[in-house]
Amino acid sequence: MFRSVEAIIEKNGEVRLKEPVRLASSCRAIVTILDEKLDAIAETALLSEATLSEDWNRPEEDEAWSHLQKAR
């Protein structure tokens, strides 16, 4: 089973978990270092949604996906 836990990595490489983790035994982990703060990532996603919605909300898109809609 996979589980994600938010953490802060200090300049010296020390990893501080933002919540306690209890395990039955030792296990391996993968650490992903984010270059941006999570707030910036969320903001980018919101800005992208507005831009993409212009493309998604075109009649051509509705027609292309109409075969997946239930009959009314």
JSON list of N, CA and C in Angstrom, two decimals:
[
{"chain": "A", "resi": 1, "resn": "MET", "atom": "N", "xyz": [0.84, -1.17, 0.00]},
{"chain": "A", "resi": 1, "resn": "MET", "atom": "CA", "xyz": [0.00, 0.00, 0.00]},
{"chain": "A", "resi": 1, "resn": "MET", "atom": "C", "xyz": [0.89, 1.24, 0.00]},
{"chain": "A", "resi": 2, "resn": "PHE", "atom": "N", "xyz": [0.51, 2.26, -0.80]},
{"chain": "A", "resi": 2, "resn": "PHE", "atom": "CA", "xyz": [1.25, 3.51, -0.86]},
{"chain": "A", "resi": 2, "resn": "PHE", "atom": "C", "xyz": [0.56, 4.54, 0.04]},
{"chain": "A", "resi": 3, "resn": "ARG", "atom": "N", "xyz": [1.37, 5.37, 0.65]},
{"chain": "A", "resi": 3, "resn": "ARG", "atom": "CA", "xyz": [0.84, 6.43, 1.49]},
{"chain": "A", "resi": 3, "resn": "ARG", "atom": "C", "xyz": [1.74, 7.65, 1.34]},
{"chain": "A", "resi": 4, "resn": "SER", "atom": "N", "xyz": [1.16, 8.81, 1.15]},
{"chain": "A", "resi": 4, "resn": "SER", "atom": "CA", "xyz": [1.93, 10.04, 1.01]},
{"chain": "A", "resi": 4, "resn": "SER", "atom": "C", "xyz": [1.83, 10.85, 2.29]},
{"chain": "A", "resi": 5, "resn": "VAL", "atom": "N", "xyz": [2.95, 11.44, 2.67]},
{"chain": "A", "resi": 5, "resn": "VAL", "atom": "CA", "xyz": [3.01, 12.27, 3.86]},
{"chain": "A", "resi": 5, "resn": "VAL", "atom": "C", "xyz": [3.77, 13.53, 3.50]},
{"chain": "A", "resi": 6, "resn": "GLU", "atom": "N", "xyz": [3.22, 14.69, 3.81]},
{"chain": "A", "resi": 6, "resn": "GLU", "atom": "CA", "xyz": [3.91, 15.94, 3.52]},
{"chain": "A", "resi": 6, "resn": "GLU", "atom": "C", "xyz": [5.09, 16.11, 4.47]},
{"chain": "A", "resi": 7, "resn": "ALA", "atom": "N", "xyz": [6.17, 16.67, 3.95]},
{"chain": "A", "resi": 7, "resn": "ALA", "atom": "CA", "xyz": [7.37, 16.87, 4.76]},
{"chain": "A", "resi": 7, "resn": "ALA", "atom": "C", "xyz": [8.10, 18.13, 4.31]},
{"chain": "A", "resi": 8, "resn": "ILE", "atom": "N", "xyz": [8.99, 18.58, 5.15]},
{"chain": "A", "resi": 8, "resn": "ILE", "atom": "CA", "xyz": [9.89, 19.69, 4.83]},
{"chain": "A", "resi": 8, "resn": "ILE", "atom": "C", "xyz": [11.29, 19.12, 4.81]},
{"chain": "A", "resi": 9, "resn": "ILE", "atom": "N", "xyz": [12.07, 19.46, 3.78]},
{"chain": "A", "resi": 9, "resn": "ILE", "atom": "CA", "xyz": [13.46, 19.04, 3.72]},
{"chain": "A", "resi": 9, "resn": "ILE", "atom": "C", "xyz": [14.32, 20.28, 3.96]},
{"chain": "A", "resi": 10, "resn": "GLU", "atom": "N", "xyz": [15.10, 20.23, 5.03]},
{"chain": "A", "resi": 10, "resn": "GLU", "atom": "CA", "xyz": [15.97, 21.35, 5.38]},
{"chain": "A", "resi": 10, "resn": "GLU", "atom": "C", "xyz": [17.18, 21.40, 4.43]},
{"chain": "A", "resi": 11, "resn": "LYS", "atom": "N", "xyz": [17.88, 22.53, 4.42]},
{"chain": "A", "resi": 11, "resn": "LYS", "atom": "CA", "xyz": [19.05, 22.69, 3.56]},
{"chain": "A", "resi": 11, "resn": "LYS", "atom": "C", "xyz": [20.10, 21.61, 3.81]},
{"chain": "A", "resi": 12, "resn": "ASN", "atom": "N", "xyz": [20.19, 21.15, 5.06]},
{"chain": "A", "resi": 12, "resn": "ASN", "atom": "CA", "xyz": [21.20, 20.13, 5.39]},
{"chain": "A", "resi": 12, "resn": "ASN", "atom": "C", "xyz": [20.74, 18.71, 5.03]},
{"chain": "A", "resi": 13, "resn": "GLY", "atom": "N", "xyz": [19.52, 18.58, 4.43]},
{"chain": "A", "resi": 13, "resn": "GLY", "atom": "CA", "xyz": [19.02, 17.28, 4.02]},
{"chain": "A", "resi": 13, "resn": "GLY", "atom": "C", "xyz": [18.12, 16.59, 5.04]},
{"chain": "A", "resi": 14, "resn": "GLU", "atom": "N", "xyz": [17.99, 17.19, 6.21]},
{"chain": "A", "resi": 14, "resn": "GLU", "atom": "CA", "xyz": [17.12, 16.60, 7.24]},
{"chain": "A", "resi": 14, "resn": "GLU", "atom": "C", "xyz": [15.67, 16.66, 6.78]},
{"chain": "A", "resi": 15, "resn": "VAL", "atom": "N", "xyz": [14.97, 15.53, 6.90]},
{"chain": "A", "resi": 15, "resn": "VAL", "atom": "CA", "xyz": [13.57, 15.44, 6.50]},
{"chain": "A", "resi": 15, "resn": "VAL", "atom": "C", "xyz": [12.71, 15.50, 7.75]},
{"chain": "A", "resi": 16, "resn": "ARG", "atom": "N", "xyz": [11.78, 16.47, 7.79]},
{"chain": "A", "resi": 16, "resn": "ARG", "atom": "CA", "xyz": [10.86, 16.59, 8.91]},
{"chain": "A", "resi": 16, "resn": "ARG", "atom": "C", "xyz": [9.44, 16.32, 8.41]},
{"chain": "A", "resi": 17, "resn": "LEU", "atom": "N", "xyz": [8.83, 15.24, 8.88]},
{"chain": "A", "resi": 17, "resn": "LEU", "atom": "CA", "xyz": [7.46, 14.92, 8.50]},
{"chain": "A", "resi": 17, "resn": "LEU", "atom": "C", "xyz": [6.51, 15.88, 9.19]},
{"chain": "A", "resi": 18, "resn": "LYS", "atom": "N", "xyz": [5.46, 16.29, 8.49]},
{"chain": "A", "resi": 18, "resn": "LYS", "atom": "CA", "xyz": [4.51, 17.24, 9.06]},
{"chain": "A", "resi": 18, "resn": "LYS", "atom": "C", "xyz": [3.43, 16.57, 9.89]},
{"chain": "A", "resi": 19, "resn": "GLU", "atom": "N", "xyz": [3.46, 15.25, 9.95]},
{"chain": "A", "resi": 19, "resn": "GLU", "atom": "CA", "xyz": [2.54, 14.50, 10.80]},
{"chain": "A", "resi": 19, "resn": "GLU", "atom": "C", "xyz": [3.23, 13.22, 11.25]},
{"chain": "A", "resi": 20, "resn": "PRO", "atom": "N", "xyz": [2.84, 12.70, 12.41]},
{"chain": "A", "resi": 20, "resn": "PRO", "atom": "CA", "xyz": [3.48, 11.47, 12.88]},
{"chain": "A", "resi": 20, "resn": "PRO", "atom": "C", "xyz": [3.15, 10.27, 11.99]},
{"chain": "A", "resi": 21, "resn": "VAL", "atom": "N", "xyz": [4.08, 9.37, 11.86]},
{"chain": "A", "resi": 21, "resn": "VAL", "atom": "CA", "xyz": [3.87, 8.15, 11.07]},
{"chain": "A", "resi": 21, "resn": "VAL", "atom": "C", "xyz": [4.21, 6.96, 11.96]},
{"chain": "A", "resi": 22, "resn": "ARG", "atom": "N", "xyz": [3.31, 6.03, 12.06]},
{"chain": "A", "resi": 22, "resn": "ARG", "atom": "CA", "xyz": [3.53, 4.80, 12.83]},
{"chain": "A", "resi": 22, "resn": "ARG", "atom": "C", "xyz": [3.55, 3.62, 11.87]},
{"chain": "A", "resi": 23, "resn": "LEU", "atom": "N", "xyz": [4.60, 2.82, 11.95]},
{"chain": "A", "resi": 23, "resn": "LEU", "atom": "CA", "xyz": [4.76, 1.67, 11.05]},
{"chain": "A", "resi": 23, "resn": "LEU", "atom": "C", "xyz": [4.99, 0.41, 11.88]},
{"chain": "A", "resi": 24, "resn": "ALA", "atom": "N", "xyz": [4.57, -0.72, 11.35]},
{"chain": "A", "resi": 24, "resn": "ALA", "atom": "CA", "xyz": [4.80, -1.99, 12.03]},
{"chain": "A", "resi": 24, "resn": "ALA", "atom": "C", "xyz": [6.27, -2.40, 11.99]},
{"chain": "A", "resi": 25, "resn": "SER", "atom": "N", "xyz": [6.96, -1.98, 10.92]},
{"chain": "A", "resi": 25, "resn": "SER", "atom": "CA", "xyz": [8.39, -2.27, 10.78]},
{"chain": "A", "resi": 25, "resn": "SER", "atom": "C", "xyz": [9.01, -1.25, 9.84]},
{"chain": "A", "resi": 26, "resn": "SER", "atom": "N", "xyz": [10.32, -1.29, 9.72]},
{"chain": "A", "resi": 26, "resn": "SER", "atom": "CA", "xyz": [11.02, -0.38, 8.82]},
{"chain": "A", "resi": 26, "resn": "SER", "atom": "C", "xyz": [10.56, -0.62, 7.39]},
{"chain": "A", "resi": 27, "resn": "CYS", "atom": "N", "xyz": [10.58, 0.43, 6.59]},
{"chain": "A", "resi": 27, "resn": "CYS", "atom": "CA", "xyz": [10.20, 0.28, 5.18]},
{"chain": "A", "resi": 27, "resn": "CYS", "atom": "C", "xyz": [10.96, 1.31, 4.35]},
{"chain": "A", "resi": 28, "resn": "ARG", "atom": "N", "xyz": [10.93, 1.11, 3.05]},
{"chain": "A", "resi": 28, "resn": "ARG", "atom": "CA", "xyz": [11.57, 2.04, 2.13]},
{"chain": "A", "resi": 28, "resn": "ARG", "atom": "C", "xyz": [10.62, 3.19, 1.85]},
{"chain": "A", "resi": 29, "resn": "ALA", "atom": "N", "xyz": [11.17, 4.30, 1.35]},
{"chain": "A", "resi": 29, "resn": "ALA", "atom": "CA", "xyz": [10.36, 5.45, 0.99]},
{"chain": "A", "resi": 29, "resn": "ALA", "atom": "C", "xyz": [10.99, 6.14, -0.21]},
{"chain": "A", "resi": 30, "resn": "ILE", "atom": "N", "xyz": [10.17, 6.85, -0.95]},
{"chain": "A", "resi": 30, "resn": "ILE", "atom": "CA", "xyz": [10.65, 7.67, -2.05]},
{"chain": "A", "resi": 30, "resn": "ILE", "atom": "C", "xyz": [10.36, 9.12, -1.68]},
{"chain": "A", "resi": 31, "resn": "VAL", "atom": "N", "xyz": [11.35, 9.97, -1.81]},
{"chain": "A", "resi": 31, "resn": "VAL", "atom": "CA", "xyz": [11.19, 11.39, -1.51]},
{"chain": "A", "resi": 31, "resn": "VAL", "atom": "C", "xyz": [11.19, 12.16, -2.82]},
{"chain": "A", "resi": 32, "resn": "THR", "atom": "N", "xyz": [10.14, 12.95, -3.02]},
{"chain": "A", "resi": 32, "resn": "THR", "atom": "CA", "xyz": [10.03, 13.80, -4.21]},
{"chain": "A", "resi": 32, "resn": "THR", "atom": "C", "xyz": [10.22, 15.24, -3.77]},
{"chain": "A", "resi": 33, "resn": "ILE", "atom": "N", "xyz": [11.20, 15.91, -4.33]},
{"chain": "A", "resi": 33, "resn": "ILE", "atom": "CA", "xyz": [11.49, 17.29, -3.95]},
{"chain": "A", "resi": 33, "resn": "ILE", "atom": "C", "xyz": [10.75, 18.22, -4.91]},
{"chain": "A", "resi": 34, "resn": "LEU", "atom": "N", "xyz": [9.91, 19.07, -4.37]},
{"chain": "A", "resi": 34, "resn": "LEU", "atom": "CA", "xyz": [9.13, 20.01, -5.16]},
{"chain": "A", "resi": 34, "resn": "LEU", "atom": "C", "xyz": [9.89, 21.32, -5.25]},
{"chain": "A", "resi": 35, "resn": "ASP", "atom": "N", "xyz": [10.04, 21.84, -6.46]},
{"chain": "A", "resi": 35, "resn": "ASP", "atom": "CA", "xyz": [10.75, 23.10, -6.66]},
{"chain": "A", "resi": 35, "resn": "ASP", "atom": "C", "xyz": [9.91, 24.30, -6.28]},
{"chain": "A", "resi": 36, "resn": "GLU", "atom": "N", "xyz": [8.60, 24.14, -6.33]},
{"chain": "A", "resi": 36, "resn": "GLU", "atom": "CA", "xyz": [7.70, 25.25, -6.04]},
{"chain": "A", "resi": 36, "resn": "GLU", "atom": "C", "xyz": [6.92, 24.95, -4.78]},
{"chain": "A", "resi": 37, "resn": "LYS", "atom": "N", "xyz": [6.42, 25.99, -4.14]},
{"chain": "A", "resi": 37, "resn": "LYS", "atom": "CA", "xyz": [5.54, 25.79, -2.99]},
{"chain": "A", "resi": 37, "resn": "LYS", "atom": "C", "xyz": [4.20, 25.25, -3.51]},
{"chain": "A", "resi": 38, "resn": "LEU", "atom": "N", "xyz": [3.51, 24.48, -2.67]},
{"chain": "A", "resi": 38, "resn": "LEU", "atom": "CA", "xyz": [2.24, 23.90, -3.08]},
{"chain": "A", "resi": 38, "resn": "LEU", "atom": "C", "xyz": [1.22, 24.96, -3.46]},
{"chain": "A", "resi": 39, "resn": "ASP", "atom": "N", "xyz": [1.25, 26.12, -2.82]},
{"chain": "A", "resi": 39, "resn": "ASP", "atom": "CA", "xyz": [0.31, 27.18, -3.16]},
{"chain": "A", "resi": 39, "resn": "ASP", "atom": "C", "xyz": [0.49, 27.61, -4.62]},
{"chain": "A", "resi": 40, "resn": "ALA", "atom": "N", "xyz": [1.73, 27.70, -5.06]},
{"chain": "A", "resi": 40, "resn": "ALA", "atom": "CA", "xyz": [2.01, 28.11, -6.44]},
{"chain": "A", "resi": 40, "resn": "ALA", "atom": "C", "xyz": [1.50, 27.05, -7.41]},
{"chain": "A", "resi": 41, "resn": "ILE", "atom": "N", "xyz": [1.63, 25.78, -7.05]},
{"chain": "A", "resi": 41, "resn": "ILE", "atom": "CA", "xyz": [1.15, 24.70, -7.91]},
{"chain": "A", "resi": 41, "resn": "ILE", "atom": "C", "xyz": [-0.37, 24.76, -8.02]},
{"chain": "A", "resi": 42, "resn": "ALA", "atom": "N", "xyz": [-1.06, 24.97, -6.89]},
{"chain": "A", "resi": 42, "resn": "ALA", "atom": "CA", "xyz": [-2.52, 25.05, -6.90]},
{"chain": "A", "resi": 42, "resn": "ALA", "atom": "C", "xyz": [-2.97, 26.25, -7.74]},
{"chain": "A", "resi": 43, "resn": "GLU", "atom": "N", "xyz": [-2.27, 27.37, -7.62]},
{"chain": "A", "resi": 43, "resn": "GLU", "atom": "CA", "xyz": [-2.62, 28.56, -8.39]},
{"chain": "A", "resi": 43, "resn": "GLU", "atom": "C", "xyz": [-2.46, 28.29, -9.89]},
{"chain": "A", "resi": 44, "resn": "THR", "atom": "N", "xyz": [-1.39, 27.62, -10.27]},
{"chain": "A", "resi": 44, "resn": "THR", "atom": "CA", "xyz": [-1.16, 27.28, -11.67]},
{"chain": "A", "resi": 44, "resn": "THR", "atom": "C", "xyz": [-2.28, 26.39, -12.20]},
{"chain": "A", "resi": 45, "resn": "ALA", "atom": "N", "xyz": [-2.71, 25.43, -11.39]},
{"chain": "A", "resi": 45, "resn": "ALA", "atom": "CA", "xyz": [-3.79, 24.53, -11.81]},
{"chain": "A", "resi": 45, "resn": "ALA", "atom": "C", "xyz": [-5.07, 25.31, -12.03]},
{"chain": "A", "resi": 46, "resn": "LEU", "atom": "N", "xyz": [-5.38, 26.25, -11.14]},
{"chain": "A", "resi": 46, "resn": "LEU", "atom": "CA", "xyz": [-6.59, 27.05, -11.29]},
{"chain": "A", "resi": 46, "resn": "LEU", "atom": "C", "xyz": [-6.53, 27.93, -12.53]},
{"chain": "A", "resi": 47, "resn": "LEU", "atom": "N", "xyz": [-5.38, 28.53, -12.78]},
{"chain": "A", "resi": 47, "resn": "LEU", "atom": "CA", "xyz": [-5.22, 29.37, -13.97]},
{"chain": "A", "resi": 47, "resn": "LEU", "atom": "C", "xyz": [-5.32, 28.54, -15.24]},
{"chain": "A", "resi": 48, "resn": "SER", "atom": "N", "xyz": [-4.79, 27.32, -15.22]},
{"chain": "A", "resi": 48, "resn": "SER", "atom": "CA", "xyz": [-4.86, 26.45, -16.38]},
{"chain": "A", "resi": 48, "resn": "SER", "atom": "C", "xyz": [-6.29, 26.04, -16.68]},
{"chain": "A", "resi": 49, "resn": "GLU", "atom": "N", "xyz": [-7.09, 25.84, -15.62]},
{"chain": "A", "resi": 49, "resn": "GLU", "atom": "CA", "xyz": [-8.47, 25.42, -15.81]},
{"chain": "A", "resi": 49, "resn": "GLU", "atom": "C", "xyz": [-9.25, 26.45, -16.63]},
{"chain": "A", "resi": 50, "resn": "ALA", "atom": "N", "xyz": [-9.04, 27.72, -16.35]},
{"chain": "A", "resi": 50, "resn": "ALA", "atom": "CA", "xyz": [-9.75, 28.77, -17.10]},
{"chain": "A", "resi": 50, "resn": "ALA", "atom": "C", "xyz": [-9.36, 28.74, -18.57]},
{"chain": "A", "resi": 51, "resn": "THR", "atom": "N", "xyz": [-8.09, 28.57, -18.83]},
{"chain": "A", "resi": 51, "resn": "THR", "atom": "CA", "xyz": [-7.62, 28.53, -20.22]},
{"chain": "A", "resi": 51, "resn": "THR", "atom": "C", "xyz": [-8.14, 27.31, -20.94]},
{"chain": "A", "resi": 52, "resn": "LEU", "atom": "N", "xyz": [-8.08, 26.16, -20.28]},
{"chain": "A", "resi": 52, "resn": "LEU", "atom": "CA", "xyz": [-8.54, 24.92, -20.90]},
{"chain": "A", "resi": 52, "resn": "LEU", "atom": "C", "xyz": [-10.05, 24.91, -21.09]},
{"chain": "A", "resi": 53, "resn": "SER", "atom": "N", "xyz": [-10.78, 25.56, -20.20]},
{"chain": "A", "resi": 53, "resn": "SER", "atom": "CA", "xyz": [-12.25, 25.55, -20.33]},
{"chain": "A", "resi": 53, "resn": "SER", "atom": "C", "xyz": [-12.69, 26.22, -21.62]},
{"chain": "A", "resi": 54, "resn": "GLU", "atom": "N", "xyz": [-11.91, 27.19, -22.09]},
{"chain": "A", "resi": 54, "resn": "GLU", "atom": "CA", "xyz": [-12.23, 27.82, -23.38]},
{"chain": "A", "resi": 54, "resn": "GLU", "atom": "C", "xyz": [-12.21, 26.77, -24.50]},
{"chain": "A", "resi": 55, "resn": "ASP", "atom": "N", "xyz": [-11.24, 25.86, -24.42]},
{"chain": "A", "resi": 55, "resn": "ASP", "atom": "CA", "xyz": [-11.13, 24.82, -25.44]},
{"chain": "A", "resi": 55, "resn": "ASP", "atom": "C", "xyz": [-12.17, 23.74, -25.22]},
{"chain": "A", "resi": 56, "resn": "TRP", "atom": "N", "xyz": [-12.41, 23.37, -23.97]},
{"chain": "A", "resi": 56, "resn": "TRP", "atom": "CA", "xyz": [-13.35, 22.28, -23.67]},
{"chain": "A", "resi": 56, "resn": "TRP", "atom": "C", "xyz": [-14.79, 22.65, -23.98]},
{"chain": "A", "resi": 57, "resn": "ASN", "atom": "N", "xyz": [-15.13, 23.92, -23.84]},
{"chain": "A", "resi": 57, "resn": "ASN", "atom": "CA", "xyz": [-16.53, 24.35, -23.99]},
{"chain": "A", "resi": 57, "resn": "ASN", "atom": "C", "xyz": [-16.84, 24.84, -25.39]},
{"chain": "A", "resi": 58, "resn": "ARG", "atom": "N", "xyz": [-16.32, 24.14, -26.37]},
{"chain": "A", "resi": 58, "resn": "ARG", "atom": "CA", "xyz": [-16.60, 24.47, -27.77]},
{"chain": "A", "resi": 58, "resn": "ARG", "atom": "C", "xyz": [-17.58, 23.44, -28.33]},
{"chain": "A", "resi": 59, "resn": "PRO", "atom": "N", "xyz": [-18.41, 23.83, -29.28]},
{"chain": "A", "resi": 59, "resn": "PRO", "atom": "CA", "xyz": [-19.35, 22.89, -29.90]},
{"chain": "A", "resi": 59, "resn": "PRO", "atom": "C", "xyz": [-18.65, 21.66, -30.49]},
{"chain": "A", "resi": 60, "resn": "GLU", "atom": "N", "xyz": [-17.44, 21.86, -31.04]},
{"chain": "A", "resi": 60, "resn": "GLU", "atom": "CA", "xyz": [-16.69, 20.74, -31.62]},
{"chain": "A", "resi": 60, "resn": "GLU", "atom": "C", "xyz": [-16.36, 19.69, -30.58]},
{"chain": "A", "resi": 61, "resn": "GLU", "atom": "N", "xyz": [-16.03, 20.14, -29.37]},
{"chain": "A", "resi": 61, "resn": "GLU", "atom": "CA", "xyz": [-15.73, 19.20, -28.28]},
{"chain": "A", "resi": 61, "resn": "GLU", "atom": "C", "xyz": [-16.99, 18.44, -27.86]},
{"chain": "A", "resi": 62, "resn": "ASP", "atom": "N", "xyz": [-18.11, 19.16, -27.74]},
{"chain": "A", "resi": 62, "resn": "ASP", "atom": "CA", "xyz": [-19.38, 18.50, -27.39]},
{"chain": "A", "resi": 62, "resn": "ASP", "atom": "C", "xyz": [-19.72, 17.41, -28.40]},
{"chain": "A", "resi": 63, "resn": "GLU", "atom": "N", "xyz": [-19.53, 17.73, -29.66]},
{"chain": "A", "resi": 63, "resn": "GLU", "atom": "CA", "xyz": [-19.83, 16.75, -30.71]},
{"chain": "A", "resi": 63, "resn": "GLU", "atom": "C", "xyz": [-18.89, 15.55, -30.63]},
{"chain": "A", "resi": 64, "resn": "ALA", "atom": "N", "xyz": [-17.62, 15.81, -30.39]},
{"chain": "A", "resi": 64, "resn": "ALA", "atom": "CA", "xyz": [-16.64, 14.73, -30.35]},
{"chain": "A", "resi": 64, "resn": "ALA", "atom": "C", "xyz": [-16.92, 13.75, -29.20]},
{"chain": "A", "resi": 65, "resn": "TRP", "atom": "N", "xyz": [-17.46, 14.23, -28.10]},
{"chain": "A", "resi": 65, "resn": "TRP", "atom": "CA", "xyz": [-17.71, 13.38, -26.93]},
{"chain": "A", "resi": 65, "resn": "TRP", "atom": "C", "xyz": [-19.17, 12.98, -26.79]},
{"chain": "A", "resi": 66, "resn": "SER", "atom": "N", "xyz": [-20.02, 13.36, -27.70]},
{"chain": "A", "resi": 66, "resn": "SER", "atom": "CA", "xyz": [-21.46, 13.11, -27.58]},
{"chain": "A", "resi": 66, "resn": "SER", "atom": "C", "xyz": [-21.80, 11.63, -27.49]},
{"chain": "A", "resi": 67, "resn": "HIS", "atom": "N", "xyz": [-20.97, 10.77, -28.11]},
{"chain": "A", "resi": 67, "resn": "HIS", "atom": "CA", "xyz": [-21.26, 9.32, -28.06]},
{"chain": "A", "resi": 67, "resn": "HIS", "atom": "C", "xyz": [-21.14, 8.75, -26.64]},
{"chain": "A", "resi": 68, "resn": "LEU", "atom": "N", "xyz": [-20.53, 9.49, -25.73]},
{"chain": "A", "resi": 68, "resn": "LEU", "atom": "CA", "xyz": [-20.39, 9.01, -24.35]},
{"chain": "A", "resi": 68, "resn": "LEU", "atom": "C", "xyz": [-21.50, 9.48, -23.42]},
{"chain": "A", "resi": 69, "resn": "GLN", "atom": "N", "xyz": [-22.32, 10.40, -23.90]},
{"chain": "A", "resi": 69, "resn": "GLN", "atom": "CA", "xyz": [-23.40, 10.92, -23.09]},
{"chain": "A", "resi": 69, "resn": "GLN", "atom": "C", "xyz": [-24.61, 10.01, -23.20]},
{"chain": "A", "resi": 70, "resn": "LYS", "atom": "N", "xyz": [-25.35, 9.90, -22.10]},
{"chain": "A", "resi": 70, "resn": "LYS", "atom": "CA", "xyz": [-26.55, 9.07, -22.09]},
{"chain": "A", "resi": 70, "resn": "LYS", "atom": "C", "xyz": [-27.63, 9.75, -22.92]},
{"chain": "A", "resi": 71, "resn": "ALA", "atom": "N", "xyz": [-28.47, 8.94, -23.53]},
{"chain": "A", "resi": 71, "resn": "ALA", "atom": "CA", "xyz": [-29.60, 9.47, -24.31]},
{"chain": "A", "resi": 71, "resn": "ALA", "atom": "C", "xyz": [-30.56, 10.16, -23.37]},
{"chain": "A", "resi": 72, "resn": "ARG", "atom": "N", "xyz": [-31.10, 11.30, -23.81]},
{"chain": "A", "resi": 72, "resn": "ARG", "atom": "CA", "xyz": [-32.02, 12.06, -22.96]},
{"chain": "A", "resi": 72, "resn": "ARG", "atom": "C", "xyz": [-33.43, 11.74, -23.28]}
]
